[in-house]
PDB file of C-alpha atoms in Angstrom:
ATOM      1  CA  MET M  22      -6.517   4.184 -13.673  1.00  0.00           C
ATOM      2  CA  SER M  23      -3.746   2.516 -15.676  1.00  0.00           C
ATOM      3  CA  GLU M  24      -4.530   0.285 -18.626  1.00  0.00           C
ATOM      4  CA  ARG M  25      -3.390  -3.316 -18.615  1.00  0.00           C
ATOM      5  CA  LEU M  26      -3.175  -5.571 -21.656  1.00  0.00           C
ATOM      6  CA  ILE M  27      -5.252  -8.693 -21.111  1.00  0.00           C
ATOM      7  CA  PHE M  28      -5.659 -10.130 -24.593  1.00  0.00           C
ATOM      8  CA  GLU M  29      -3.284 -10.081 -27.530  1.00  0.00           C
ATOM      9  CA  SER M  30      -3.898 -11.264 -31.086  1.00  0.00           C
ATOM     10  CA  SER M  31      -2.095 -14.509 -31.824  1.00  0.00           C
ATOM     11  CA  LEU M  32      -2.273 -17.166 -34.522  1.00  0.00           C
ATOM     12  CA  GLU M  33      -1.781 -20.867 -33.812  1.00  0.00           C
ATOM     13  CA  LEU M  34       0.120 -22.270 -36.790  1.00  0.00           C
ATOM     14  CA  ALA M  35      -0.245 -26.052 -36.514  1.00  0.00           C
ATOM     15  CA  GLN M  36      -2.427 -25.983 -39.643  1.00  0.00           C
ATOM     16  CA  HIS M  37       0.366 -24.347 -41.647  1.00  0.00           C
ATOM     17  CA  GLY M  38       2.872 -27.173 -41.699  1.00  0.00           C
ATOM     18  CA  ASP M  39       3.608 -26.571 -45.401  1.00  0.00           C
ATOM     19  CA  LYS M  40       5.413 -23.342 -44.474  1.00  0.00           C
ATOM     20  CA  ASP M  41       8.828 -22.940 -42.912  1.00  0.00           C
ATOM     21  CA  LEU M  42       9.078 -20.850 -39.755  1.00  0.00           C
ATOM     22  CA  ALA M  43       9.813 -17.573 -41.530  1.00  0.00           C
ATOM     23  CA  ALA M  44       6.880 -17.971 -43.925  1.00  0.00           C
ATOM     24  CA  ALA M  45       4.555 -19.008 -41.097  1.00  0.00           C
ATOM     25  CA  VAL M  46       5.460 -16.003 -38.940  1.00  0.00           C
ATOM     26  CA  ALA M  47       5.131 -13.676 -41.946  1.00  0.00           C
ATOM     27  CA  PHE M  48       1.670 -15.128 -42.620  1.00  0.00           C
ATOM     28  CA  ALA M  49       0.602 -14.423 -39.034  1.00  0.00           C
ATOM     29  CA  LYS M  50       1.838 -10.835 -39.205  1.00  0.00           C
ATOM     30  CA  SER M  51       0.144 -10.267 -42.577  1.00  0.00           C
ATOM     31  CA  GLY M  52      -3.166 -11.079 -40.908  1.00  0.00           C
ATOM     32  CA  GLY M  53      -2.603  -8.457 -38.227  1.00  0.00           C
ATOM     33  CA  ALA M  54      -1.579 -10.758 -35.398  1.00  0.00           C
ATOM     34  CA  ALA M  55       0.855  -9.474 -32.787  1.00  0.00           C
ATOM     35  CA  GLY M  56       2.495 -12.875 -32.700  1.00  0.00           C
ATOM     36  CA  CYS M  57       1.930 -16.562 -33.147  1.00  0.00           C
ATOM     37  CA  GLN M  58       2.463 -20.082 -31.891  1.00  0.00           C
ATOM     38  CA  PRO M  59       4.493 -22.169 -34.358  1.00  0.00           C
ATOM     39  CA  SER M  60       4.201 -25.945 -34.267  1.00  0.00           C
ATOM     40  CA  ASN M  61       6.945 -28.373 -33.322  1.00  0.00           C
ATOM     41  CA  TYR M  62       7.434 -29.068 -37.044  1.00  0.00           C
ATOM     42  CA  HIS M  63       8.287 -25.420 -37.764  1.00  0.00           C
ATOM     43  CA  ILE M  64      11.109 -25.377 -35.232  1.00  0.00           C
ATOM     44  CA  ALA M  65      12.329 -28.994 -35.381  1.00  0.00           C
ATOM     45  CA  ALA M  66      15.738 -28.247 -36.923  1.00  0.00           C
ATOM     46  CA  LEU M  67      16.261 -24.856 -35.262  1.00  0.00           C
ATOM     47  CA  LYS M  68      17.975 -23.720 -32.095  1.00  0.00           C
ATOM     48  CA  ALA M  69      16.416 -21.184 -29.735  1.00  0.00           C
ATOM     49  CA  ALA M  70      18.625 -18.341 -31.030  1.00  0.00           C
ATOM     50  CA  GLN M  71      17.586 -19.046 -34.625  1.00  0.00           C
ATOM     51  CA  ILE M  72      13.906 -19.058 -33.695  1.00  0.00           C
ATOM     52  CA  ARG M  73      14.281 -15.794 -31.803  1.00  0.00           C
ATOM     53  CA  GLU M  74      16.005 -14.228 -34.797  1.00  0.00           C
ATOM     54  CA  VAL M  75      13.104 -15.106 -37.120  1.00  0.00           C
ATOM     55  CA  PHE M  76      10.559 -13.540 -34.773  1.00  0.00           C
ATOM     56  CA  GLU M  77      12.637 -10.409 -34.254  1.00  0.00           C
ATOM     57  CA  LYS M  78      13.062  -9.987 -38.000  1.00  0.00           C
ATOM     58  CA  HIS M  79       9.277  -9.972 -38.457  1.00  0.00           C
ATOM     59  CA  HIS M  80       8.640  -7.853 -35.331  1.00  0.00           C
ATOM     60  CA  ALA M  81       6.463 -10.630 -33.967  1.00  0.00           C
ATOM     61  CA  GLN M  82       6.090 -12.223 -30.561  1.00  0.00           C
ATOM     62  CA  ILE M  83       6.249 -15.951 -29.908  1.00  0.00           C
ATOM     63  CA  HIS M  84       3.397 -16.852 -27.597  1.00  0.00           C
ATOM     64  CA  GLY M  85       3.927 -20.597 -27.366  1.00  0.00           C
ATOM     65  CA  ILE M  86       4.792 -23.684 -29.359  1.00  0.00           C
ATOM     66  CA  SER M  87       2.009 -25.977 -30.516  1.00  0.00           C
ATOM     67  CA  VAL M  88       2.649 -29.615 -29.608  1.00  0.00           C
ATOM     68  CA  HIS M  89      -0.854 -30.837 -30.513  1.00  0.00           C
ATOM     69  CA  CYS M  90       0.366 -33.462 -32.968  1.00  0.00           C
ATOM     70  CA  LEU M  91       3.032 -34.852 -30.660  1.00  0.00           C
ATOM     71  CA  THR M  92       0.766 -35.265 -27.635  1.00  0.00           C
ATOM     72  CA  TYR M  93      -1.897 -36.820 -29.855  1.00  0.00           C
ATOM     73  CA  ILE M  94       0.617 -39.313 -31.274  1.00  0.00           C
ATOM     74  CA  LEU M  95       1.898 -40.172 -27.809  1.00  0.00           C
ATOM     75  CA  THR M  96      -1.523 -41.139 -26.464  1.00  0.00           C
ATOM     76  CA  ALA M  97      -3.094 -42.504 -29.670  1.00  0.00           C
ATOM     77  CA  ALA M  98      -0.348 -44.805 -30.997  1.00  0.00           C
ATOM     78  CA  TRP M  99      -1.645 -47.716 -28.877  1.00  0.00           C
ATOM     79  CA  THR M 100      -4.796 -47.808 -31.053  1.00  0.00           C
ATOM     80  CA  GLY M 101      -2.803 -48.717 -34.171  1.00  0.00           C
ATOM     81  CA  THR M 102      -4.588 -46.085 -36.228  1.00  0.00           C
ATOM     82  CA  PRO M 103      -3.035 -45.292 -39.649  1.00  0.00           C
ATOM     83  CA  GLY M 104      -4.280 -41.737 -39.125  1.00  0.00           C
ATOM     84  CA  LEU M 105      -1.003 -40.906 -37.399  1.00  0.00           C
ATOM     85  CA  LYS M 106       1.034 -41.314 -40.589  1.00  0.00           C
ATOM     86  CA  PRO M 107       0.702 -37.679 -41.769  1.00  0.00           C
ATOM     87  CA  PHE M 108       2.343 -36.576 -38.514  1.00  0.00           C
ATOM     88  CA  LEU M 109       5.160 -39.110 -38.466  1.00  0.00           C
ATOM     89  CA  PRO M 110       8.459 -39.324 -40.360  1.00  0.00           C
ATOM     90  CA  LYS M 111       8.093 -41.875 -43.143  1.00  0.00           C
ATOM     91  CA  GLU M 112      10.644 -44.175 -41.524  1.00  0.00           C
ATOM     92  CA  LEU M 113       8.246 -44.608 -38.577  1.00  0.00           C
ATOM     93  CA  TRP M 114       5.167 -45.559 -40.603  1.00  0.00           C
ATOM     94  CA  GLU M 115       5.774 -49.263 -39.985  1.00  0.00           C
ATOM     95  CA  ALA M 116       7.417 -48.854 -36.577  1.00  0.00           C
ATOM     96  CA  SER M 117       6.171 -50.505 -33.399  1.00  0.00           C
ATOM     97  CA  VAL M 118       3.924 -48.684 -30.939  1.00  0.00           C
ATOM     98  CA  GLY M 119       6.842 -48.409 -28.517  1.00  0.00           C
ATOM     99  CA  GLU M 120       9.111 -46.865 -31.124  1.00  0.00           C
ATOM    100  CA  ILE M 121       6.464 -44.314 -32.121  1.00  0.00           C
ATOM    101  CA  GLU M 122       5.766 -43.399 -28.499  1.00  0.00           C
ATOM    102  CA  LYS M 123       9.466 -42.985 -27.754  1.00  0.00           C
ATOM    103  CA  TRP M 124       9.873 -40.690 -30.782  1.00  0.00           C
ATOM    104  CA  ALA M 125       6.922 -38.544 -29.712  1.00  0.00           C
ATOM    105  CA  SER M 126       8.139 -38.383 -26.108  1.00  0.00           C
ATOM    106  CA  ASP M 127      11.674 -37.419 -27.153  1.00  0.00           C
ATOM    107  CA  GLN M 128      10.329 -34.756 -29.512  1.00  0.00           C
ATOM    108  CA  LEU M 129       8.104 -33.302 -26.809  1.00  0.00           C
ATOM    109  CA  LYS M 130      10.966 -33.050 -24.332  1.00  0.00           C
ATOM    110  CA  ALA M 131      13.155 -31.381 -26.969  1.00  0.00           C
ATOM    111  CA  VAL M 132      10.450 -28.822 -27.816  1.00  0.00           C
ATOM    112  CA  ILE M 133       9.817 -28.051 -24.146  1.00  0.00           C
ATOM    113  CA  THR M 134      13.549 -27.543 -23.592  1.00  0.00           C
ATOM    114  CA  THR M 135      13.817 -25.186 -26.576  1.00  0.00           C
ATOM    115  CA  GLY M 136      10.681 -23.342 -25.542  1.00  0.00           C
ATOM    116  CA  ARG M 137      11.938 -22.769 -22.033  1.00  0.00           C
ATOM    117  CA  GLU M 138      15.162 -21.343 -23.490  1.00  0.00           C
ATOM    118  CA  LEU M 139      12.894 -18.858 -25.283  1.00  0.00           C
ATOM    119  CA  GLY M 140      11.161 -17.999 -22.010  1.00  0.00           C
ATOM    120  CA  LEU M 141       7.938 -19.844 -22.876  1.00  0.00           C
ATOM    121  CA  VAL M 142       5.776 -21.533 -20.268  1.00  0.00           C
ATOM    122  CA  SER M 143       2.614 -22.596 -22.104  1.00  0.00           C
ATOM    123  CA  PHE M 144       2.612 -25.321 -24.764  1.00  0.00           C
ATOM    124  CA  PRO M 145      -0.823 -25.763 -26.405  1.00  0.00           C
ATOM    125  CA  CYS M 146      -1.796 -29.407 -26.918  1.00  0.00           C
ATOM    126  CA  PHE M 147      -4.546 -31.968 -26.923  1.00  0.00           C
ATOM    127  CA  TRP M 148      -4.391 -35.627 -26.006  1.00  0.00           C
ATOM    128  CA  GLY M 149      -5.301 -38.731 -27.955  1.00  0.00           C
ATOM    129  CA  PRO M 150      -7.890 -41.343 -26.938  1.00  0.00           C
ATOM    130  CA  SER M 151      -6.489 -42.990 -23.824  1.00  0.00           C
ATOM    131  CA  PHE M 152      -9.843 -44.694 -23.283  1.00  0.00           C
ATOM    132  CA  ARG M 153     -11.558 -47.336 -25.380  1.00  0.00           C
ATOM    133  CA  PHE M 154     -14.317 -46.274 -27.772  1.00  0.00           C
ATOM    134  CA  GLU M 155     -17.104 -47.042 -25.273  1.00  0.00           C
ATOM    135  CA  MET M 156     -15.799 -44.317 -22.958  1.00  0.00           C
ATOM    136  CA  ALA M 157     -15.550 -41.813 -25.806  1.00  0.00           C
ATOM    137  CA  THR M 158     -19.060 -42.480 -27.134  1.00  0.00           C
ATOM    138  CA  GLY M 159     -20.642 -42.780 -23.707  1.00  0.00           C
ATOM    139  CA  TYR M 160     -22.282 -46.121 -24.428  1.00  0.00           C
ATOM    140  CA  PRO M 161     -22.903 -48.722 -23.101  1.00  0.00           C
ATOM    141  CA  TRP M 162     -22.460 -46.673 -19.925  1.00  0.00           C
ATOM    142  CA  PRO M 163     -23.976 -49.300 -17.584  1.00  0.00           C
ATOM    143  CA  PHE M 164     -21.190 -51.710 -18.549  1.00  0.00           C
ATOM    144  CA  PHE M 165     -18.025 -49.637 -18.152  1.00  0.00           C
ATOM    145  CA  LYS M 166     -17.123 -51.819 -15.176  1.00  0.00           C
ATOM    146  CA  ALA M 167     -17.684 -55.468 -14.332  1.00  0.00           C
ATOM    147  CA  ALA M 168     -16.102 -58.137 -12.160  1.00  0.00           C
ATOM    148  CA  ASP M 169     -13.222 -58.784 -14.554  1.00  0.00           C
ATOM    149  CA  TYR M 170     -12.655 -55.347 -16.151  1.00  0.00           C
ATOM    150  CA  ASP M 171     -12.842 -51.604 -15.469  1.00  0.00           C
ATOM    151  CA  LEU M 172     -12.692 -49.505 -18.636  1.00  0.00           C
ATOM    152  CA  GLN M 173     -12.388 -46.229 -16.753  1.00  0.00           C
ATOM    153  CA  LYS M 174      -9.449 -47.373 -14.636  1.00  0.00           C
ATOM    154  CA  GLU M 175      -7.829 -48.912 -17.695  1.00  0.00           C
ATOM    155  CA  GLY M 176      -7.970 -45.562 -19.504  1.00  0.00           C
ATOM    156  CA  PHE M 177      -6.663 -43.652 -16.495  1.00  0.00           C
ATOM    157  CA  ASP M 178      -3.778 -46.080 -16.113  1.00  0.00           C
ATOM    158  CA  ARG M 179      -2.982 -45.944 -19.828  1.00  0.00           C
ATOM    159  CA  PHE M 180      -2.890 -42.145 -19.807  1.00  0.00           C
ATOM    160  CA  ALA M 181      -0.617 -42.098 -16.746  1.00  0.00           C
ATOM    161  CA  GLU M 182       1.743 -44.572 -18.412  1.00  0.00           C
ATOM    162  CA  LYS M 183       1.923 -42.751 -21.757  1.00  0.00           C
ATOM    163  CA  ALA M 184       1.733 -39.101 -20.732  1.00  0.00           C
ATOM    164  CA  GLY M 185       3.048 -39.195 -17.161  1.00  0.00           C
ATOM    165  CA  PRO M 186       6.780 -39.020 -17.980  1.00  0.00           C
ATOM    166  CA  VAL M 187       6.274 -36.047 -20.306  1.00  0.00           C
ATOM    167  CA  LEU M 188       4.073 -34.256 -17.782  1.00  0.00           C
ATOM    168  CA  ASP M 189       6.717 -34.853 -15.121  1.00  0.00           C
ATOM    169  CA  PHE M 190       9.378 -33.474 -17.467  1.00  0.00           C
ATOM    170  CA  ALA M 191       7.273 -30.403 -18.220  1.00  0.00           C
ATOM    171  CA  LYS M 192       6.683 -29.762 -14.522  1.00  0.00           C
ATOM    172  CA  SER M 193      10.372 -30.084 -13.668  1.00  0.00           C
ATOM    173  CA  SER M 194      11.173 -27.685 -16.530  1.00  0.00           C
ATOM    174  CA  GLY M 195       8.685 -25.049 -15.336  1.00  0.00           C
ATOM    175  CA  ALA M 196       6.413 -25.637 -18.343  1.00  0.00           C
ATOM    176  CA  VAL M 197       2.676 -26.254 -18.673  1.00  0.00           C
ATOM    177  CA  LEU M 198       0.977 -28.377 -21.323  1.00  0.00           C
ATOM    178  CA  ALA M 199      -2.181 -26.349 -21.999  1.00  0.00           C
ATOM    179  CA  HIS M 200      -5.003 -28.684 -23.015  1.00  0.00           C
ATOM    180  CA  GLU M 201      -7.133 -27.281 -25.838  1.00  0.00           C
ATOM    181  CA  PRO M 202     -10.526 -28.940 -26.324  1.00  0.00           C
ATOM    182  CA  HIS M 203     -10.811 -29.134 -30.115  1.00  0.00           C
ATOM    183  CA  PRO M 204     -14.168 -29.197 -31.971  1.00  0.00           C
ATOM    184  CA  GLY M 205     -13.125 -32.251 -33.988  1.00  0.00           C
ATOM    185  CA  THR M 206     -11.728 -34.192 -31.035  1.00  0.00           C
ATOM    186  CA  MET M 207     -14.163 -33.422 -28.222  1.00  0.00           C
ATOM    187  CA  ALA M 208     -15.419 -37.025 -28.089  1.00  0.00           C
ATOM    188  CA  HIS M 209     -12.127 -38.149 -26.593  1.00  0.00           C
ATOM    189  CA  ALA M 210     -10.548 -34.847 -25.507  1.00  0.00           C
ATOM    190  CA  SER M 211     -13.338 -34.163 -23.018  1.00  0.00           C
ATOM    191  CA  VAL M 212     -12.769 -37.556 -21.422  1.00  0.00           C
ATOM    192  CA  SER M 213      -9.024 -36.969 -21.282  1.00  0.00           C
ATOM    193  CA  TYR M 214      -9.501 -33.498 -19.812  1.00  0.00           C
ATOM    194  CA  THR M 215     -11.846 -34.871 -17.155  1.00  0.00           C
ATOM    195  CA  HIS M 216      -9.098 -37.332 -16.306  1.00  0.00           C
ATOM    196  CA  LEU M 217      -6.524 -34.575 -16.063  1.00  0.00           C
ATOM    197  CA  ARG M 218      -8.682 -32.507 -13.741  1.00  0.00           C
ATOM    198  CA  ALA M 219      -9.368 -35.576 -11.603  1.00  0.00           C
ATOM    199  CA  HIS M 220      -5.639 -36.013 -11.090  1.00  0.00           C
ATOM    200  CA  GLU M 221      -4.872 -32.365 -10.361  1.00  0.00           C
ATOM    201  CA  THR M 222      -3.651 -31.328  -6.930  1.00  0.00           C
ATOM    202  CA  ASP M 223      -2.479 -28.025  -5.482  1.00  0.00           C
ATOM    203  CA  SER M 224       1.116 -29.124  -5.789  1.00  0.00           C
ATOM    204  CA  TYR M 225       0.900 -30.779  -9.194  1.00  0.00           C
ATOM    205  CA  LEU M 226      -1.018 -28.832 -11.811  1.00  0.00           C
ATOM    206  CA  VAL M 227      -0.643 -31.138 -14.811  1.00  0.00           C
ATOM    207  CA  CYS M 228      -2.769 -29.161 -17.232  1.00  0.00           C
ATOM    208  CA  ARG M 229      -4.310 -25.769 -17.875  1.00  0.00           C
ATOM    209  CA  LEU M 230      -7.375 -25.235 -20.008  1.00  0.00           C
ATOM    210  CA  LEU M 231      -6.583 -23.192 -23.106  1.00  0.00           C
ATOM    211  CA  LEU M 232      -9.599 -21.165 -24.309  1.00  0.00           C
TER     212      LEU M 232
END
């Protein structure tokens, strides 16, 4: 009976934004990982050939590109939260919601394009709070819908508007945005993931669960 590799050690590097790509990959290898998943910030100024060269130099495999921050920005900017500032260029700190969303969308499409040039399919991510706080907290659940409002539909429509174009771009590029339920974001990520599954069809798989 032949052996088949099912799991491979990999380090997701979104928490290591203070390192450049070479330092981040070296860090992953020093911990015994076979490869890693750099974030969009690690590769922002690099072309696919330059990224490949860094990984080959460190005898490491690239398993994906983390776009957690970008997808979060894209679907959280509407809230006006200042918590996005650490993930944004300083020149966008006072920008409009539309300008921030356009930047995040453009960045996502650029990362997906570069990743596909590297032969990648999966792009780990999580989504921001497309729903209002009542939907995230689960209360007051009897009043999610009334004659003049529907909080669930509003959230679904908002997610489709914000994330739909990027999901369409990923699909047309042969890429998958792999939703990762995060311990610190489960209050809204679980709602968003439920939404994604509700809109999944055989012909349009918009998300895969990353465990």
